[in-house]
Structures are given as structure tokens and as C-alpha cells.
mmCIF file of C-alpha atoms in Angstrom:
data_model
loop_
_atom_site.group_PDB
_atom_site.id
_atom_site.type_symbol
_atom_site.label_atom_id
_atom_site.label_comp_id
_atom_site.label_asym_id
_atom_site.label_seq_id
_atom_site.Cartn_x
_atom_site.Cartn_y
_atom_site.Cartn_z
ATOM 1 C CA MET A 1 131.573 -30.060 140.477
ATOM 2 C CA VAL A 2 129.767 -29.663 143.502
ATOM 3 C CA ARG A 3 125.843 -27.953 143.913
ATOM 4 C CA GLN A 4 126.530 -25.160 146.409
ATOM 5 C CA ASP A 5 123.857 -24.415 149.323
ATOM 6 C CA VAL A 6 122.211 -21.424 147.454
ATOM 7 C CA PRO A 7 118.692 -21.554 146.749
ATOM 8 C CA GLU A 8 117.821 -21.895 143.423
ATOM 9 C CA ILE A 9 116.495 -19.125 140.677
ATOM 10 C CA ASN A 10 113.931 -19.798 138.368
ATOM 11 C CA GLN A 11 116.001 -19.472 135.183
ATOM 12 C CA VAL A 12 116.842 -21.561 132.506
ATOM 13 C CA LEU A 13 121.213 -21.768 131.671
ATOM 14 C CA PHE A 14 123.212 -21.127 128.497
ATOM 15 C CA VAL A 15 127.080 -21.554 129.051
ATOM 16 C CA GLY A 16 129.206 -20.716 126.231
ATOM 17 C CA ARG A 17 130.174 -18.638 123.797
ATOM 18 C CA LEU A 18 127.139 -16.041 122.478
ATOM 19 C CA SER A 19 128.130 -17.659 118.478
ATOM 20 C CA PHE A 20 126.998 -19.541 115.855
ATOM 21 C CA GLU A 21 127.574 -22.826 116.022
ATOM 22 C CA LYS A 22 126.633 -22.847 119.691
ATOM 23 C CA GLY A 23 123.344 -22.013 119.039
ATOM 24 C CA PRO A 24 122.043 -19.149 121.647
ATOM 25 C CA ASP A 25 119.705 -18.088 119.480
ATOM 26 C CA ARG A 26 118.038 -21.077 119.295
ATOM 27 C CA LEU A 27 117.324 -20.601 122.852
ATOM 28 C CA LEU A 28 116.254 -17.341 122.906
ATOM 29 C CA LYS A 29 113.416 -18.427 120.049
ATOM 30 C CA ALA A 30 112.590 -21.164 122.655
ATOM 31 C CA PHE A 31 112.206 -19.086 125.257
ATOM 32 C CA SER A 32 110.231 -16.053 123.066
ATOM 33 C CA LYS A 33 107.124 -19.118 122.382
ATOM 34 C CA ILE A 34 106.263 -19.577 125.900
ATOM 35 C CA ASP A 35 103.341 -17.700 126.579
ATOM 36 C CA ASP A 36 103.379 -17.800 130.624
ATOM 37 C CA LYS A 37 106.635 -17.099 131.643
ATOM 38 C CA GLY A 38 105.977 -16.339 135.188
ATOM 39 C CA ASP A 39 109.003 -15.061 137.115
ATOM 40 C CA TRP A 40 111.159 -17.277 135.390
ATOM 41 C CA LYS A 41 114.529 -15.454 133.013
ATOM 42 C CA LEU A 42 117.058 -16.865 130.669
ATOM 43 C CA ILE A 43 120.944 -16.187 131.217
ATOM 44 C CA PHE A 44 122.968 -15.747 128.767
ATOM 45 C CA ALA A 45 126.863 -16.348 130.241
ATOM 46 C CA GLY A 46 129.596 -15.317 127.856
ATOM 47 C CA THR A 47 130.357 -12.999 125.440
ATOM 48 C CA GLY A 48 131.322 -13.102 121.091
ATOM 49 C CA PRO A 49 130.185 -12.705 118.052
ATOM 50 C CA MET A 50 126.335 -12.650 118.426
ATOM 51 C CA GLN A 51 125.502 -10.473 122.039
ATOM 52 C CA ASN A 52 124.358 -7.646 119.864
ATOM 53 C CA GLU A 53 122.289 -9.515 117.504
ATOM 54 C CA LEU A 54 121.103 -11.248 120.500
ATOM 55 C CA GLU A 55 120.148 -8.330 122.233
ATOM 56 C CA LYS A 56 118.031 -6.732 119.493
ATOM 57 C CA MET A 57 116.120 -10.091 118.715
ATOM 58 C CA ALA A 58 115.187 -10.220 122.529
ATOM 59 C CA GLN A 59 114.318 -6.211 122.350
ATOM 60 C CA ASP A 60 112.964 -7.008 119.401
ATOM 61 C CA LEU A 61 110.695 -9.891 121.163
ATOM 62 C CA GLY A 62 109.566 -7.883 123.768
ATOM 63 C CA LEU A 63 111.829 -9.887 126.427
ATOM 64 C CA THR A 64 114.234 -7.590 127.495
ATOM 65 C CA ASP A 65 112.507 -8.041 131.049
ATOM 66 C CA LYS A 66 113.641 -11.923 130.907
ATOM 67 C CA ILE A 67 116.781 -12.203 129.303
ATOM 68 C CA ARG A 68 120.074 -11.408 131.190
ATOM 69 C CA PHE A 69 123.472 -11.079 129.490
ATOM 70 C CA LEU A 70 125.635 -11.475 132.027
ATOM 71 C CA GLY A 71 129.077 -11.390 130.029
ATOM 72 C CA LYS A 72 132.056 -13.467 131.413
ATOM 73 C CA VAL A 73 131.227 -15.336 135.100
ATOM 74 C CA ASN A 74 134.540 -15.492 137.170
ATOM 75 C CA ASN A 75 132.077 -18.141 139.632
ATOM 76 C CA ILE A 76 129.822 -20.792 137.447
ATOM 77 C CA ASP A 77 129.863 -23.012 139.870
ATOM 78 C CA GLN A 78 127.669 -20.634 141.449
ATOM 79 C CA LEU A 79 125.573 -19.902 138.416
ATOM 80 C CA MET A 80 124.769 -22.996 137.726
ATOM 81 C CA SER A 81 123.994 -23.983 141.652
ATOM 82 C CA GLU A 82 121.362 -21.592 141.486
ATOM 83 C CA SER A 83 119.575 -22.266 137.814
ATOM 84 C CA ALA A 84 116.753 -24.905 137.829
ATOM 85 C CA ILE A 85 117.195 -25.623 133.792
ATOM 86 C CA PHE A 86 120.236 -25.786 131.968
ATOM 87 C CA VAL A 87 120.561 -25.865 127.982
ATOM 88 C CA LEU A 88 123.098 -26.846 124.925
ATOM 89 C CA PRO A 89 121.252 -25.363 121.886
ATOM 90 C CA SER A 90 124.221 -25.785 120.751
ATOM 91 C CA ARG A 91 124.626 -26.722 116.333
ATOM 92 C CA LEU A 92 127.879 -27.948 116.739
ATOM 93 C CA GLU A 93 129.612 -29.617 119.642
ATOM 94 C CA GLY A 94 133.419 -31.178 120.633
ATOM 95 C CA PHE A 95 133.018 -32.096 123.705
ATOM 96 C CA PRO A 96 130.048 -30.751 125.364
ATOM 97 C CA ASN A 97 132.070 -29.158 128.702
ATOM 98 C CA ALA A 98 129.678 -26.881 130.059
ATOM 99 C CA LEU A 99 126.731 -29.484 129.392
ATOM 100 C CA CYS A 100 128.519 -32.770 131.900
ATOM 101 C CA GLU A 101 129.314 -29.752 134.675
ATOM 102 C CA ALA A 102 125.737 -28.681 134.682
ATOM 103 C CA MET A 103 124.268 -32.631 134.696
ATOM 104 C CA ALA A 104 127.622 -33.392 137.288
ATOM 105 C CA ILE A 105 125.606 -30.531 139.823
ATOM 106 C CA GLY A 106 122.320 -32.297 139.085
ATOM 107 C CA LEU A 107 121.382 -29.487 136.944
ATOM 108 C CA PRO A 108 118.328 -31.293 134.699
ATOM 109 C CA CYS A 109 119.608 -30.723 130.814
ATOM 110 C CA ILE A 110 118.663 -30.343 127.293
ATOM 111 C CA CYS A 111 120.213 -30.334 124.500
ATOM 112 C CA PHE A 112 119.723 -31.108 120.411
ATOM 113 C CA ASP A 113 120.900 -34.663 119.278
ATOM 114 C CA SER A 114 123.000 -32.795 116.789
ATOM 115 C CA ILE A 115 125.902 -33.614 119.277
ATOM 116 C CA ALA A 116 126.931 -37.103 120.469
ATOM 117 C CA THR A 117 124.297 -37.399 122.883
ATOM 118 C CA GLU A 118 123.966 -40.681 123.709
ATOM 119 C CA ASP A 119 127.779 -40.699 125.272
ATOM 120 C CA PHE A 120 125.816 -38.146 127.739
ATOM 121 C CA ILE A 121 122.249 -37.771 128.210
ATOM 122 C CA GLU A 122 119.584 -40.781 128.376
ATOM 123 C CA HIS A 123 116.553 -39.292 126.641
ATOM 124 C CA GLN A 124 113.270 -38.942 129.848
ATOM 125 C CA LYS A 125 116.195 -40.148 132.389
ATOM 126 C CA ASP A 126 119.065 -38.071 132.970
ATOM 127 C CA GLY A 127 117.966 -35.800 130.720
ATOM 128 C CA PHE A 128 116.545 -34.416 127.336
ATOM 129 C CA VAL A 129 117.285 -34.598 123.974
ATOM 130 C CA VAL A 130 114.877 -32.951 120.939
ATOM 131 C CA LYS A 131 115.496 -33.546 117.412
ATOM 132 C CA GLU A 132 117.836 -31.357 115.916
ATOM 133 C CA ASN A 133 116.570 -27.980 115.172
ATOM 134 C CA ASP A 134 113.240 -28.266 116.875
ATOM 135 C CA ILE A 135 112.660 -25.457 118.102
ATOM 136 C CA ASN A 136 109.123 -26.024 118.875
ATOM 137 C CA THR A 137 109.754 -28.961 121.196
ATOM 138 C CA LEU A 138 112.502 -26.983 122.185
ATOM 139 C CA SER A 139 110.357 -24.646 123.843
ATOM 140 C CA GLN A 140 108.017 -27.204 125.044
ATOM 141 C CA THR A 141 110.334 -29.306 127.130
ATOM 142 C CA ILE A 142 111.523 -26.283 129.100
ATOM 143 C CA GLU A 143 108.501 -25.310 129.667
ATOM 144 C CA MET A 144 107.566 -28.967 130.703
ATOM 145 C CA LEU A 145 111.067 -28.705 132.754
ATOM 146 C CA MET A 146 109.643 -25.251 134.163
ATOM 147 C CA LYS A 147 106.152 -25.995 135.441
ATOM 148 C CA ASN A 148 107.344 -29.559 137.273
ATOM 149 C CA THR A 149 109.416 -29.522 140.101
ATOM 150 C CA GLY A 150 109.391 -32.765 140.876
ATOM 151 C CA LEU A 151 110.569 -33.693 137.529
ATOM 152 C CA ARG A 152 113.453 -31.025 137.235
ATOM 153 C CA LYS A 153 114.577 -32.778 140.393
ATOM 154 C CA GLU A 154 114.163 -36.380 139.541
ATOM 155 C CA ILE A 155 115.992 -35.766 135.944
ATOM 156 C CA GLY A 156 118.699 -33.563 137.922
ATOM 157 C CA ASN A 157 119.035 -36.676 140.667
ATOM 158 C CA HIS A 158 119.888 -38.482 137.456
ATOM 159 C CA ALA A 159 121.728 -36.618 135.957
ATOM 160 C CA LYS A 160 124.254 -36.752 138.828
ATOM 161 C CA ALA A 161 125.405 -39.993 137.787
ATOM 162 C CA ILE A 162 127.563 -38.443 134.977
ATOM 163 C CA GLY A 163 129.822 -37.081 137.468
ATOM 164 C CA GLN A 164 131.032 -41.108 137.820
ATOM 165 C CA LYS A 165 130.670 -41.822 134.159
ATOM 166 C CA LEU A 166 133.440 -39.639 132.954
ATOM 167 C CA ASN A 167 135.970 -39.936 136.081
ATOM 168 C CA ALA A 168 139.409 -39.380 135.606
ATOM 169 C CA ALA A 169 139.926 -43.674 136.745
ATOM 170 C CA VAL A 170 137.043 -44.729 135.117
ATOM 171 C CA ILE A 171 137.763 -42.889 131.554
ATOM 172 C CA GLY A 172 141.617 -44.066 131.901
ATOM 173 C CA ASN A 173 140.866 -47.688 132.336
ATOM 174 C CA GLN A 174 138.416 -47.387 129.355
ATOM 175 C CA VAL A 175 141.469 -46.001 127.401
ATOM 176 C CA LEU A 176 143.650 -48.663 129.070
ATOM 177 C CA ASP A 177 141.117 -51.564 127.896
ATOM 178 C CA PHE A 178 140.991 -50.309 124.355
ATOM 179 C CA MET A 179 144.343 -50.198 124.257
ATOM 180 C CA TYR A 180 145.182 -53.960 125.215
ATOM 181 C CA LYS A 181 142.238 -55.067 123.193
ATOM 182 C CA GLN A 182 144.434 -53.422 120.263
ATOM 183 C CA LYS A 183 147.332 -55.574 120.893
ATOM 184 C CA ASN A 184 146.068 -58.388 121.147
#
């Protein structure tokens, strides 16, 4: 995935199924705690069983003008390319494809430590890792990135290294090395 040459928009992006295990409710709560949102928006790309609940929560929190539910998105590359921040608020996660794709194109990313983050993010170098279910710190981290373009760019530039780390040839060699060591 390569970042497309499109203007960056002040938006925080979630990509995934709108379901309990993916934690979109935690992201919405965190975003609601930010006092000065300015022209920033929270974007949900995906569908799922929590959509109606999330829409109601956004309405109850007075955020309907700050939150967009896009449903299924066909051109996710463009959406990621134009976004400024990516958040993976998952409670449970297998392999975080969307996180890795966002990092590979240079998006600064935030996630909870409930997933195997040490395999993907070095905290405060190529992303941010927040203690599980710490909504206040998630909110503060999002706000910090919203207010600091230089930090977003610095973290995003470091995040691009995930593309090399997860390159098919690199992973293949790691698997072969592991298998060879098991034989000896």
C-alpha cells in the first residue's frame, strides 16, 4: 500500500467491523472527551451490528456533525491516504491488517495494548500504545496528535518501516529460519 497524493483531511479514522470486539464504542467515547475538536471529524469505515448503537451514542453525545459512518468503502487506500490519524481500539484482534496498512502508508496510529502491539508498534516511535480500556489516555493521545502536525509526520514516517518488516520475503525467511532451527 502506498500513500496516494491527496490532500490530508483533519480526520481520525477507524477501519473495521462495527462490532464489540473491534471497540468502536471506545473510540467514540474517547473522541467525545476532546473539548476543542475544531474542524476534525471521526470517520468510521465499515459496517456491523453496533452501527445503530454507535449512531445513537453519537447523537446522545451531540457529535452528529463530527462523526461520519461511511459503511463499506471500496477505495480504502484513498481514505487512509487522506486521513491524519488512525486508531485501532480493538478489544480482541488476530492479525491487525488495517493497523499494518495504515502504518505502511505513513499514518500515525494508536491502539490499546490488548493486542500484541510489541510486534507492530514501538510506543512513541512509530505509533502509540495505550493501556487497555484507558479511554482518557486514548482521548489525550488523539488530541495530542490532532494539535501537532510535526509529531504526526514524524511518527508516520517511522511507521512506514512496518512495510519492510512485514515484507513477504522477510517473513518467509523468518519462517524458514525457525523451521531449520527446529530440525537441528
